Amino acid sequence: MSADKHHDRDEHGVEDHDRGLSLDLPTILSRRRLLGLLGGVAGAATLAGCATQGGDSASPSTSTSTSAAAAPSASASSAAVTAGTEIPEETSGPFPGDGSNGVNVLAQSGIVRGDIRSSFGTGSATAEGVPLTVKLTVYDTSGTVQPLSGAAVYLWHCDREGQYSLYAQNIRNENYLRGVQETDTAGGVTFTSIFPAAYDGRWPHIHFEVYPSLAKATTASDKLRTSQLALPEEVCTLVYATTGYEQSRSNLARTSLASDMVFRDGYSLQLGTVTGDVDRGMTVSLNVPV
């Protein structure tokens, strides 16, 4: 487990939310890819194959009615964890809310929570969209691979309109879709949220930061890792066929995992496994080795 120095962040876009490439334009670190160690991860390779837009497989045809549409079943969880292999360090984007670019939501009472759909404190709005449960399992890979209990994860993402609370002009006073959880004895955290939009210029994703403890997270100190979770194409296609995600459909069609500015150098360790359906909700899971 190592604490890599986080890169500098670009601050443009804070006042003018254009929902484009400016959301994640900060310099991206060179990412440590140990793909040679992943030869045994057949499940991850299969999932990556079905999730690469314009790659190994095409998007499934989706009817206008998606009430019974279900996410593809997954026989394996996210990429297997191997000693010495760490999830890549990524940009936090210009809307982290961790004090590094303006407001610091981590210092606010109420940020430690599992259900992040509604704002807390002085905020009153609730984000709408297809229900999504996010399950992350954090591992210490510095020696023998072990679940990292007692750590903390700060997770955030855009809403159904592709906007980030605290920053977008119309939701500057809201703080929904942001929360912190402490990892349990199995290294796990669970967040109840909604499926994020695809905004112009980026592949659908979820941001997160890993801290060594809850106390460190709420003071935004000694960060272990900043990274992003990529959502599979087949699942995005199903969700974006539902009401409210109309703009996401066209945005998704204009990008791909292979061309995305964050994931284009490899995403096998960041591609989540999704189960469920658009009516009852979906669950995305990802192993997070640090």
PDB file of C-alpha atoms in Angstrom:
ATOM      1  CA  MET A   1       0.000   0.000   0.000  1.00  0.00           C
ATOM      2  CA  SER A   2       1.540   3.294  -1.065  1.00  0.00           C
ATOM      3  CA  ALA A   3       0.472   6.921  -0.917  1.00  0.00           C
ATOM      4  CA  ASP A   4       1.340   8.355  -4.321  1.00  0.00           C
ATOM      5  CA  LYS A   5       1.594  12.122  -4.628  1.00  0.00           C
ATOM      6  CA  HIS A   6      -1.524  13.410  -6.333  1.00  0.00           C
ATOM      7  CA  HIS A   7      -1.083  15.528  -9.440  1.00  0.00           C
ATOM      8  CA  ASP A   8      -1.961  19.220  -9.738  1.00  0.00           C
ATOM      9  CA  ARG A   9      -5.532  19.982 -10.712  1.00  0.00           C
ATOM     10  CA  ASP A  10      -6.785  22.376 -13.327  1.00  0.00           C
ATOM     11  CA  GLU A  11      -9.237  24.868 -11.878  1.00  0.00           C
ATOM     12  CA  HIS A  12     -11.032  25.985 -15.008  1.00  0.00           C
ATOM     13  CA  GLY A  13     -14.674  25.057 -15.251  1.00  0.00           C
ATOM     14  CA  VAL A  14     -15.471  25.814 -11.598  1.00  0.00           C
ATOM     15  CA  GLU A  15     -17.596  28.837 -12.403  1.00  0.00           C
ATOM     16  CA  ASP A  16     -18.843  27.708 -15.823  1.00  0.00           C
ATOM     17  CA  HIS A  17     -20.083  24.133 -15.911  1.00  0.00           C
ATOM     18  CA  ASP A  18     -19.977  23.211 -19.589  1.00  0.00           C
ATOM     19  CA  ARG A  19     -20.366  19.453 -19.083  1.00  0.00           C
ATOM     20  CA  GLY A  20     -17.553  18.796 -21.503  1.00  0.00           C
ATOM     21  CA  LEU A  21     -13.901  17.860 -21.494  1.00  0.00           C
ATOM     22  CA  SER A  22     -13.186  20.603 -18.972  1.00  0.00           C
ATOM     23  CA  LEU A  23     -14.677  18.357 -16.295  1.00  0.00           C
ATOM     24  CA  ASP A  24     -11.561  16.197 -16.251  1.00  0.00           C
ATOM     25  CA  LEU A  25      -8.890  18.121 -18.146  1.00  0.00           C
ATOM     26  CA  PRO A  26      -6.264  18.169 -15.372  1.00  0.00           C
ATOM     27  CA  THR A  27      -3.008  16.384 -16.194  1.00  0.00           C
ATOM     28  CA  ILE A  28      -3.339  12.629 -15.825  1.00  0.00           C
ATOM     29  CA  LEU A  29      -0.499  10.763 -14.204  1.00  0.00           C
ATOM     30  CA  SER A  30       1.236   7.921 -15.931  1.00  0.00           C
ATOM     31  CA  ARG A  31      -0.661   4.911 -14.769  1.00  0.00           C
ATOM     32  CA  ARG A  32       0.932   1.789 -13.469  1.00  0.00           C
ATOM     33  CA  ARG A  33      -0.421  -1.007 -15.589  1.00  0.00           C
ATOM     34  CA  LEU A  34       0.680  -4.486 -14.663  1.00  0.00           C
ATOM     35  CA  LEU A  35      -1.473  -6.200 -17.222  1.00  0.00           C
ATOM     36  CA  GLY A  36       0.926  -9.092 -17.436  1.00  0.00           C
ATOM     37  CA  LEU A  37      -0.142 -10.083 -13.947  1.00  0.00           C
ATOM     38  CA  LEU A  38      -3.762 -10.339 -14.978  1.00  0.00           C
ATOM     39  CA  GLY A  39      -3.546 -13.392 -17.208  1.00  0.00           C
ATOM     40  CA  GLY A  40      -5.771 -15.366 -14.863  1.00  0.00           C
ATOM     41  CA  VAL A  41      -8.536 -12.817 -14.810  1.00  0.00           C
ATOM     42  CA  ALA A  42     -10.696 -14.368 -17.493  1.00  0.00           C
ATOM     43  CA  GLY A  43     -13.854 -12.846 -16.039  1.00  0.00           C
ATOM     44  CA  ALA A  44     -12.437  -9.338 -16.241  1.00  0.00           C
ATOM     45  CA  ALA A  45     -11.245  -9.889 -19.801  1.00  0.00           C
ATOM     46  CA  THR A  46     -14.676 -11.100 -20.826  1.00  0.00           C
ATOM     47  CA  LEU A  47     -16.356  -8.134 -19.199  1.00  0.00           C
ATOM     48  CA  ALA A  48     -13.927  -5.693 -20.782  1.00  0.00           C
ATOM     49  CA  GLY A  49     -14.659  -7.256 -24.153  1.00  0.00           C
ATOM     50  CA  CYS A  50     -18.387  -6.678 -23.876  1.00  0.00           C
ATOM     51  CA  ALA A  51     -17.930  -3.207 -22.481  1.00  0.00           C
ATOM     52  CA  THR A  52     -15.579  -1.657 -25.042  1.00  0.00           C
ATOM     53  CA  GLN A  53     -17.496   0.557 -27.385  1.00  0.00           C
ATOM     54  CA  GLY A  54     -16.539  -0.102 -30.978  1.00  0.00           C
ATOM     55  CA  GLY A  55     -14.155  -2.796 -29.778  1.00  0.00           C
ATOM     56  CA  ASP A  56     -14.542  -6.528 -29.365  1.00  0.00           C
ATOM     57  CA  SER A  57     -18.323  -6.436 -29.317  1.00  0.00           C
ATOM     58  CA  ALA A  58     -21.054  -4.043 -30.290  1.00  0.00           C
ATOM     59  CA  SER A  59     -23.741  -2.563 -28.093  1.00  0.00           C
ATOM     60  CA  PRO A  60     -26.814  -4.759 -27.722  1.00  0.00           C
ATOM     61  CA  SER A  61     -29.946  -3.642 -29.501  1.00  0.00           C
ATOM     62  CA  THR A  62     -32.276  -2.006 -27.023  1.00  0.00           C
ATOM     63  CA  SER A  63     -36.002  -1.502 -27.521  1.00  0.00           C
ATOM     64  CA  THR A  64     -37.702   1.708 -26.452  1.00  0.00           C
ATOM     65  CA  SER A  65     -39.252  -0.173 -23.544  1.00  0.00           C
ATOM     66  CA  THR A  66     -36.650  -1.155 -20.962  1.00  0.00           C
ATOM     67  CA  SER A  67     -38.855  -1.986 -18.012  1.00  0.00           C
ATOM     68  CA  ALA A  68     -37.677  -5.579 -17.939  1.00  0.00           C
ATOM     69  CA  ALA A  69     -34.160  -4.951 -19.237  1.00  0.00           C
ATOM     70  CA  ALA A  70     -31.496  -6.421 -17.010  1.00  0.00           C
ATOM     71  CA  ALA A  71     -27.786  -5.870 -16.778  1.00  0.00           C
ATOM     72  CA  PRO A  72     -25.698  -8.702 -18.194  1.00  0.00           C
ATOM     73  CA  SER A  73     -25.056 -11.359 -15.605  1.00  0.00           C
ATOM     74  CA  ALA A  74     -21.510 -11.546 -14.318  1.00  0.00           C
ATOM     75  CA  SER A  75     -19.932 -14.777 -13.158  1.00  0.00           C
ATOM     76  CA  ALA A  76     -16.866 -12.963 -11.874  1.00  0.00           C
ATOM     77  CA  SER A  77     -16.389  -9.840  -9.833  1.00  0.00           C
ATOM     78  CA  SER A  78     -14.057  -7.065 -10.914  1.00  0.00           C
ATOM     79  CA  ALA A  79     -10.416  -7.747 -11.747  1.00  0.00           C
ATOM     80  CA  ALA A  80      -8.634 -10.148  -9.421  1.00  0.00           C
ATOM     81  CA  VAL A  81      -6.279  -8.615  -6.867  1.00  0.00           C
ATOM     82  CA  THR A  82      -2.604  -9.479  -7.186  1.00  0.00           C
ATOM     83  CA  ALA A  83       0.201  -8.573  -4.791  1.00  0.00           C
ATOM     84  CA  GLY A  84       1.928  -5.403  -5.916  1.00  0.00           C
ATOM     85  CA  THR A  85      -0.834  -4.419  -8.342  1.00  0.00           C
ATOM     86  CA  GLU A  86      -2.535  -1.136  -7.495  1.00  0.00           C
ATOM     87  CA  ILE A  87      -5.527   0.588  -9.022  1.00  0.00           C
ATOM     88  CA  PRO A  88      -4.281   3.479 -11.181  1.00  0.00           C
ATOM     89  CA  GLU A  89      -4.012   6.989  -9.839  1.00  0.00           C
ATOM     90  CA  GLU A  90      -6.337   9.313 -11.757  1.00  0.00           C
ATOM     91  CA  THR A  91      -7.415  12.921 -11.866  1.00  0.00           C
ATOM     92  CA  SER A  92     -10.079  13.934  -9.368  1.00  0.00           C
ATOM     93  CA  GLY A  93     -11.392  16.424 -11.920  1.00  0.00           C
ATOM     94  CA  PRO A  94     -12.157  20.057 -11.123  1.00  0.00           C
ATOM     95  CA  PHE A  95     -15.179  19.212  -8.939  1.00  0.00           C
ATOM     96  CA  PRO A  96     -13.796  17.043  -6.110  1.00  0.00           C
ATOM     97  CA  GLY A  97     -15.339  18.862  -3.161  1.00  0.00           C
ATOM     98  CA  ASP A  98     -12.412  17.804  -0.980  1.00  0.00           C
ATOM     99  CA  GLY A  99     -11.003  21.285  -0.417  1.00  0.00           C
ATOM    100  CA  SER A 100      -8.399  21.026  -3.181  1.00  0.00           C
ATOM    101  CA  ASN A 101     -10.530  23.117  -5.529  1.00  0.00           C
ATOM    102  CA  GLY A 102     -12.869  25.321  -3.563  1.00  0.00           C
ATOM    103  CA  VAL A 103     -15.446  23.922  -1.160  1.00  0.00           C
ATOM    104  CA  ASN A 104     -14.576  21.113   1.259  1.00  0.00           C
ATOM    105  CA  VAL A 105     -17.597  18.890   1.851  1.00  0.00           C
ATOM    106  CA  LEU A 106     -15.478  16.413   3.804  1.00  0.00           C
ATOM    107  CA  ALA A 107     -15.394  18.790   6.752  1.00  0.00           C
ATOM    108  CA  GLN A 108     -19.189  19.041   6.908  1.00  0.00           C
ATOM    109  CA  SER A 109     -21.248  17.137   9.460  1.00  0.00           C
ATOM    110  CA  GLY A 110     -23.300  14.503   7.646  1.00  0.00           C
ATOM    111  CA  ILE A 111     -20.790  13.532   4.960  1.00  0.00           C
ATOM    112  CA  VAL A 112     -20.271  10.085   6.558  1.00  0.00           C
ATOM    113  CA  ARG A 113     -23.245   8.183   5.145  1.00  0.00           C
ATOM    114  CA  GLY A 114     -24.207   5.296   2.918  1.00  0.00           C
ATOM    115  CA  ASP A 115     -27.171   6.791   1.057  1.00  0.00           C
ATOM    116  CA  ILE A 116     -25.866   9.705  -0.994  1.00  0.00           C
ATOM    117  CA  ARG A 117     -28.945  10.432  -3.111  1.00  0.00           C
ATOM    118  CA  SER A 118     -30.093  13.427  -1.069  1.00  0.00           C
ATOM    119  CA  SER A 119     -28.294  16.532   0.112  1.00  0.00           C
ATOM    120  CA  PHE A 120     -27.615  17.003   3.823  1.00  0.00           C
ATOM    121  CA  GLY A 121     -27.214  20.050   6.053  1.00  0.00           C
ATOM    122  CA  THR A 122     -28.631  23.129   4.339  1.00  0.00           C
ATOM    123  CA  GLY A 123     -29.241  21.275   1.063  1.00  0.00           C
ATOM    124  CA  SER A 124     -32.670  19.862   0.282  1.00  0.00           C
ATOM    125  CA  ALA A 125     -32.573  18.277  -3.186  1.00  0.00           C
ATOM    126  CA  THR A 126     -32.591  14.578  -4.041  1.00  0.00           C
ATOM    127  CA  ALA A 127     -30.939  13.270  -7.182  1.00  0.00           C
ATOM    128  CA  GLU A 128     -33.239  11.316  -9.496  1.00  0.00           C
ATOM    129  CA  GLY A 129     -32.295   8.436 -11.750  1.00  0.00           C
ATOM    130  CA  VAL A 130     -32.023   4.675 -12.050  1.00  0.00           C
ATOM    131  CA  PRO A 131     -31.067   3.316  -8.589  1.00  0.00           C
ATOM    132  CA  LEU A 132     -27.445   2.219  -8.320  1.00  0.00           C
ATOM    133  CA  THR A 133     -25.674   0.530  -5.416  1.00  0.00           C
ATOM    134  CA  VAL A 134     -21.900   0.975  -5.479  1.00  0.00           C
ATOM    135  CA  LYS A 135     -19.813  -1.673  -3.725  1.00  0.00           C
ATOM    136  CA  LEU A 136     -16.058  -1.198  -3.433  1.00  0.00           C
ATOM    137  CA  THR A 137     -13.657  -3.602  -1.724  1.00  0.00           C
ATOM    138  CA  VAL A 138     -10.331  -2.078  -0.727  1.00  0.00           C
ATOM    139  CA  TYR A 139      -7.230  -4.279  -0.512  1.00  0.00           C
ATOM    140  CA  ASP A 140      -3.734  -3.726   0.837  1.00  0.00           C
ATOM    141  CA  THR A 141      -1.371  -5.255  -1.741  1.00  0.00           C
ATOM    142  CA  SER A 142       1.949  -4.126  -0.277  1.00  0.00           C
ATOM    143  CA  GLY A 143       2.644  -7.650   0.946  1.00  0.00           C
ATOM    144  CA  THR A 144       0.219 -10.514   1.238  1.00  0.00           C
ATOM    145  CA  VAL A 145      -3.050  -9.335  -0.282  1.00  0.00           C
ATOM    146  CA  GLN A 146      -5.468  -8.513   2.528  1.00  0.00           C
ATOM    147  CA  PRO A 147      -8.730  -6.585   2.828  1.00  0.00           C
ATOM    148  CA  LEU A 148      -7.993  -3.125   4.189  1.00  0.00           C
ATOM    149  CA  SER A 149     -10.373  -2.662   7.105  1.00  0.00           C
ATOM    150  CA  GLY A 150     -10.726   0.642   8.934  1.00  0.00           C
ATOM    151  CA  ALA A 151      -9.832   2.674   5.848  1.00  0.00           C
ATOM    152  CA  ALA A 152     -12.290   5.161   4.333  1.00  0.00           C
ATOM    153  CA  VAL A 153     -13.613   5.905   0.858  1.00  0.00           C
ATOM    154  CA  TYR A 154     -14.918   9.260  -0.331  1.00  0.00           C
ATOM    155  CA  LEU A 155     -17.108   8.728  -3.402  1.00  0.00           C
ATOM    156  CA  TRP A 156     -18.777  11.239  -5.726  1.00  0.00           C
ATOM    157  CA  HIS A 157     -20.190  11.498  -9.239  1.00  0.00           C
ATOM    158  CA  CYS A 158     -22.394  13.627 -11.483  1.00  0.00           C
ATOM    159  CA  ASP A 159     -26.183  13.510 -11.488  1.00  0.00           C
ATOM    160  CA  ARG A 160     -28.598  12.460 -14.238  1.00  0.00           C
ATOM    161  CA  GLU A 161     -28.082  15.821 -15.965  1.00  0.00           C
ATOM    162  CA  GLY A 162     -24.290  15.439 -15.935  1.00  0.00           C
ATOM    163  CA  GLN A 163     -23.799  18.109 -13.269  1.00  0.00           C
ATOM    164  CA  TYR A 164     -21.802  18.001 -10.042  1.00  0.00           C
ATOM    165  CA  SER A 165     -23.281  19.309  -6.794  1.00  0.00           C
ATOM    166  CA  LEU A 166     -21.432  22.162  -5.067  1.00  0.00           C
ATOM    167  CA  TYR A 167     -20.156  23.461  -8.424  1.00  0.00           C
ATOM    168  CA  ALA A 168     -22.864  23.630 -11.100  1.00  0.00           C
ATOM    169  CA  GLN A 169     -24.645  26.969 -10.873  1.00  0.00           C
ATOM    170  CA  ASN A 170     -28.150  25.593 -10.268  1.00  0.00           C
ATOM    171  CA  ILE A 171     -27.024  23.079  -7.610  1.00  0.00           C
ATOM    172  CA  ARG A 172     -24.218  25.034  -5.988  1.00  0.00           C
ATOM    173  CA  ASN A 173     -26.019  24.853  -2.628  1.00  0.00           C
ATOM    174  CA  GLU A 174     -26.617  21.093  -2.868  1.00  0.00           C
ATOM    175  CA  ASN A 175     -24.190  18.338  -1.862  1.00  0.00           C
ATOM    176  CA  TYR A 176     -25.927  15.198  -3.066  1.00  0.00           C
ATOM    177  CA  LEU A 177     -24.081  12.268  -4.684  1.00  0.00           C
ATOM    178  CA  ARG A 178     -21.155  12.681  -2.291  1.00  0.00           C
ATOM    179  CA  GLY A 179     -20.388  10.575   0.769  1.00  0.00           C
ATOM    180  CA  VAL A 180     -17.796   8.838   2.924  1.00  0.00           C
ATOM    181  CA  GLN A 181     -17.860   5.305   4.295  1.00  0.00           C
ATOM    182  CA  GLU A 182     -15.455   3.378   6.519  1.00  0.00           C
ATOM    183  CA  THR A 183     -14.379  -0.015   5.211  1.00  0.00           C
ATOM    184  CA  ASP A 184     -15.602  -3.027   7.170  1.00  0.00           C
ATOM    185  CA  THR A 185     -13.548  -6.035   8.241  1.00  0.00           C
ATOM    186  CA  ALA A 186     -13.732  -7.364   4.677  1.00  0.00           C
ATOM    187  CA  GLY A 187     -12.508  -4.051   3.244  1.00  0.00           C
ATOM    188  CA  GLY A 188     -15.927  -3.218   1.844  1.00  0.00           C
ATOM    189  CA  VAL A 189     -18.005  -0.061   1.546  1.00  0.00           C
ATOM    190  CA  THR A 190     -21.482   0.328   0.069  1.00  0.00           C
ATOM    191  CA  PHE A 191     -23.135   3.475  -1.269  1.00  0.00           C
ATOM    192  CA  THR A 192     -26.762   3.871  -2.342  1.00  0.00           C
ATOM    193  CA  SER A 193     -26.912   6.230  -5.307  1.00  0.00           C
ATOM    194  CA  ILE A 194     -28.247   6.743  -8.832  1.00  0.00           C
ATOM    195  CA  PHE A 195     -26.710   5.858 -12.192  1.00  0.00           C
ATOM    196  CA  PRO A 196     -24.626   8.842 -13.366  1.00  0.00           C
ATOM    197  CA  ALA A 197     -25.010  10.523 -16.738  1.00  0.00           C
ATOM    198  CA  ALA A 198     -22.655  10.435 -19.673  1.00  0.00           C
ATOM    199  CA  TYR A 199     -21.630  14.040 -20.199  1.00  0.00           C
ATOM    200  CA  ASP A 200     -19.965  15.377 -23.311  1.00  0.00           C
ATOM    201  CA  GLY A 201     -16.393  14.213 -23.745  1.00  0.00           C
ATOM    202  CA  ARG A 202     -16.191  11.608 -20.979  1.00  0.00           C
ATOM    203  CA  TRP A 203     -17.054   7.967 -20.556  1.00  0.00           C
ATOM    204  CA  PRO A 204     -19.558   7.319 -17.695  1.00  0.00           C
ATOM    205  CA  HIS A 205     -17.595   7.066 -14.459  1.00  0.00           C
ATOM    206  CA  ILE A 206     -17.560   7.407 -10.678  1.00  0.00           C
ATOM    207  CA  HIS A 207     -14.818   9.193  -8.727  1.00  0.00           C
ATOM    208  CA  PHE A 208     -13.417   7.999  -5.418  1.00  0.00           C
ATOM    209  CA  GLU A 209     -10.583   8.655  -2.994  1.00  0.00           C
ATOM    210  CA  VAL A 210      -9.177   6.179  -0.471  1.00  0.00           C
ATOM    211  CA  TYR A 211      -7.908   7.352   2.918  1.00  0.00           C
ATOM    212  CA  PRO A 212      -6.163   5.359   5.680  1.00  0.00           C
ATOM    213  CA  SER A 213      -8.945   6.101   8.197  1.00  0.00           C
ATOM    214  CA  LEU A 214     -12.263   7.869   8.657  1.00  0.00           C
ATOM    215  CA  ALA A 215     -10.517  10.640  10.575  1.00  0.00           C
ATOM    216  CA  LYS A 216      -8.094  11.188   7.702  1.00  0.00           C
ATOM    217  CA  ALA A 217     -10.939  11.261   5.184  1.00  0.00           C
ATOM    218  CA  THR A 218     -12.943  13.885   7.046  1.00  0.00           C
ATOM    219  CA  THR A 219      -9.835  16.072   7.263  1.00  0.00           C
ATOM    220  CA  ALA A 220      -8.808  15.319   3.655  1.00  0.00           C
ATOM    221  CA  SER A 221      -5.310  14.261   4.675  1.00  0.00           C
ATOM    222  CA  ASP A 222      -2.844  11.463   3.857  1.00  0.00           C
ATOM    223  CA  LYS A 223      -4.800  10.269   0.833  1.00  0.00           C
ATOM    224  CA  LEU A 224      -3.795   6.792  -0.361  1.00  0.00           C
ATOM    225  CA  ARG A 225      -5.312   6.854  -3.840  1.00  0.00           C
ATOM    226  CA  THR A 226      -7.556   8.845  -6.179  1.00  0.00           C
ATOM    227  CA  SER A 227      -9.138   6.868  -8.981  1.00  0.00           C
ATOM    228  CA  GLN A 228     -12.227   6.358 -11.126  1.00  0.00           C
ATOM    229  CA  LEU A 229     -14.612   3.483 -11.785  1.00  0.00           C
ATOM    230  CA  ALA A 230     -15.706   2.920 -15.394  1.00  0.00           C
ATOM    231  CA  LEU A 231     -19.247   1.726 -16.108  1.00  0.00           C
ATOM    232  CA  PRO A 232     -19.704  -1.003 -18.764  1.00  0.00           C
ATOM    233  CA  GLU A 233     -21.119   0.058 -22.115  1.00  0.00           C
ATOM    234  CA  GLU A 234     -23.837  -2.580 -22.279  1.00  0.00           C
ATOM    235  CA  VAL A 235     -25.257  -1.429 -18.942  1.00  0.00           C
ATOM    236  CA  CYS A 236     -25.026   2.254 -19.863  1.00  0.00           C
ATOM    237  CA  THR A 237     -26.985   1.543 -23.039  1.00  0.00           C
ATOM    238  CA  LEU A 238     -29.799  -0.017 -21.003  1.00  0.00           C
ATOM    239  CA  VAL A 239     -29.937   2.795 -18.463  1.00  0.00           C
ATOM    240  CA  TYR A 240     -29.710   5.594 -20.988  1.00  0.00           C
ATOM    241  CA  ALA A 241     -32.741   4.239 -22.851  1.00  0.00           C
ATOM    242  CA  THR A 242     -34.881   5.269 -19.862  1.00  0.00           C
ATOM    243  CA  THR A 243     -36.619   8.601 -19.303  1.00  0.00           C
ATOM    244  CA  GLY A 244     -34.375  11.395 -18.062  1.00  0.00           C
ATOM    245  CA  TYR A 245     -31.167  10.145 -19.656  1.00  0.00           C
ATOM    246  CA  GLU A 246     -31.891  11.356 -23.197  1.00  0.00           C
ATOM    247  CA  GLN A 247     -28.777  13.545 -23.437  1.00  0.00           C
ATOM    248  CA  SER A 248     -26.616  10.700 -22.144  1.00  0.00           C
ATOM    249  CA  ARG A 249     -27.607   8.552 -25.122  1.00  0.00           C
ATOM    250  CA  SER A 250     -26.125  10.976 -27.628  1.00  0.00           C
ATOM    251  CA  ASN A 251     -23.101  11.731 -25.446  1.00  0.00           C
ATOM    252  CA  LEU A 252     -22.311   8.027 -25.051  1.00  0.00           C
ATOM    253  CA  ALA A 253     -22.435   7.560 -28.810  1.00  0.00           C
ATOM    254  CA  ARG A 254     -19.685  10.139 -29.270  1.00  0.00           C
ATOM    255  CA  THR A 255     -17.075   8.555 -27.016  1.00  0.00           C
ATOM    256  CA  SER A 256     -15.631   5.180 -26.057  1.00  0.00           C
ATOM    257  CA  LEU A 257     -13.526   3.591 -23.361  1.00  0.00           C
ATOM    258  CA  ALA A 258     -10.705   3.298 -25.880  1.00  0.00           C
ATOM    259  CA  SER A 259     -10.712   7.054 -26.577  1.00  0.00           C
ATOM    260  CA  ASP A 260     -11.667   8.401 -23.149  1.00  0.00           C
ATOM    261  CA  MET A 261      -8.974  10.728 -21.802  1.00  0.00           C
ATOM    262  CA  VAL A 262      -8.766   8.817 -18.501  1.00  0.00           C
ATOM    263  CA  PHE A 263      -9.373   5.195 -19.484  1.00  0.00           C
ATOM    264  CA  ARG A 264      -7.736   5.054 -22.917  1.00  0.00           C
ATOM    265  CA  ASP A 265      -4.411   3.773 -21.571  1.00  0.00           C
ATOM    266  CA  GLY A 266      -6.125   0.759 -20.023  1.00  0.00           C
ATOM    267  CA  TYR A 267      -9.126   0.167 -17.789  1.00  0.00           C
ATOM    268  CA  SER A 268      -9.075  -3.494 -16.786  1.00  0.00           C
ATOM    269  CA  LEU A 269      -8.582  -2.623 -13.110  1.00  0.00           C
ATOM    270  CA  GLN A 270     -11.290   0.043 -13.172  1.00  0.00           C
ATOM    271  CA  LEU A 271     -14.156  -1.553 -15.082  1.00  0.00           C
ATOM    272  CA  GLY A 272     -16.955  -2.361 -12.672  1.00  0.00           C
ATOM    273  CA  THR A 273     -19.100  -5.483 -12.662  1.00  0.00           C
ATOM    274  CA  VAL A 274     -22.819  -4.655 -12.856  1.00  0.00           C
ATOM    275  CA  THR A 275     -25.878  -6.766 -12.040  1.00  0.00           C
ATOM    276  CA  GLY A 276     -29.568  -5.949 -11.675  1.00  0.00           C
ATOM    277  CA  ASP A 277     -32.102  -4.177 -13.893  1.00  0.00           C
ATOM    278  CA  VAL A 278     -33.373  -0.662 -14.563  1.00  0.00           C
ATOM    279  CA  ASP A 279     -36.622  -1.151 -12.633  1.00  0.00           C
ATOM    280  CA  ARG A 280     -35.333  -2.614  -9.386  1.00  0.00           C
ATOM    281  CA  GLY A 281     -31.956  -0.981  -9.582  1.00  0.00           C
ATOM    282  CA  MET A 282     -28.422  -2.055 -10.394  1.00  0.00           C
ATOM    283  CA  THR A 283     -25.317  -2.856  -8.384  1.00  0.00           C
ATOM    284  CA  VAL A 284     -21.769  -2.104  -9.531  1.00  0.00           C
ATOM    285  CA  SER A 285     -18.828  -3.757  -7.805  1.00  0.00           C
ATOM    286  CA  LEU A 286     -15.107  -3.066  -8.021  1.00  0.00           C
ATOM    287  CA  ASN A 287     -11.997  -4.310  -6.241  1.00  0.00           C
ATOM    288  CA  VAL A 288      -9.701  -1.453  -5.227  1.00  0.00           C
ATOM    289  CA  PRO A 289      -6.105  -2.573  -4.581  1.00  0.00           C
ATOM    290  CA  VAL A 290      -3.932   0.155  -3.043  1.00  0.00           C
TER     291      VAL A 290
END
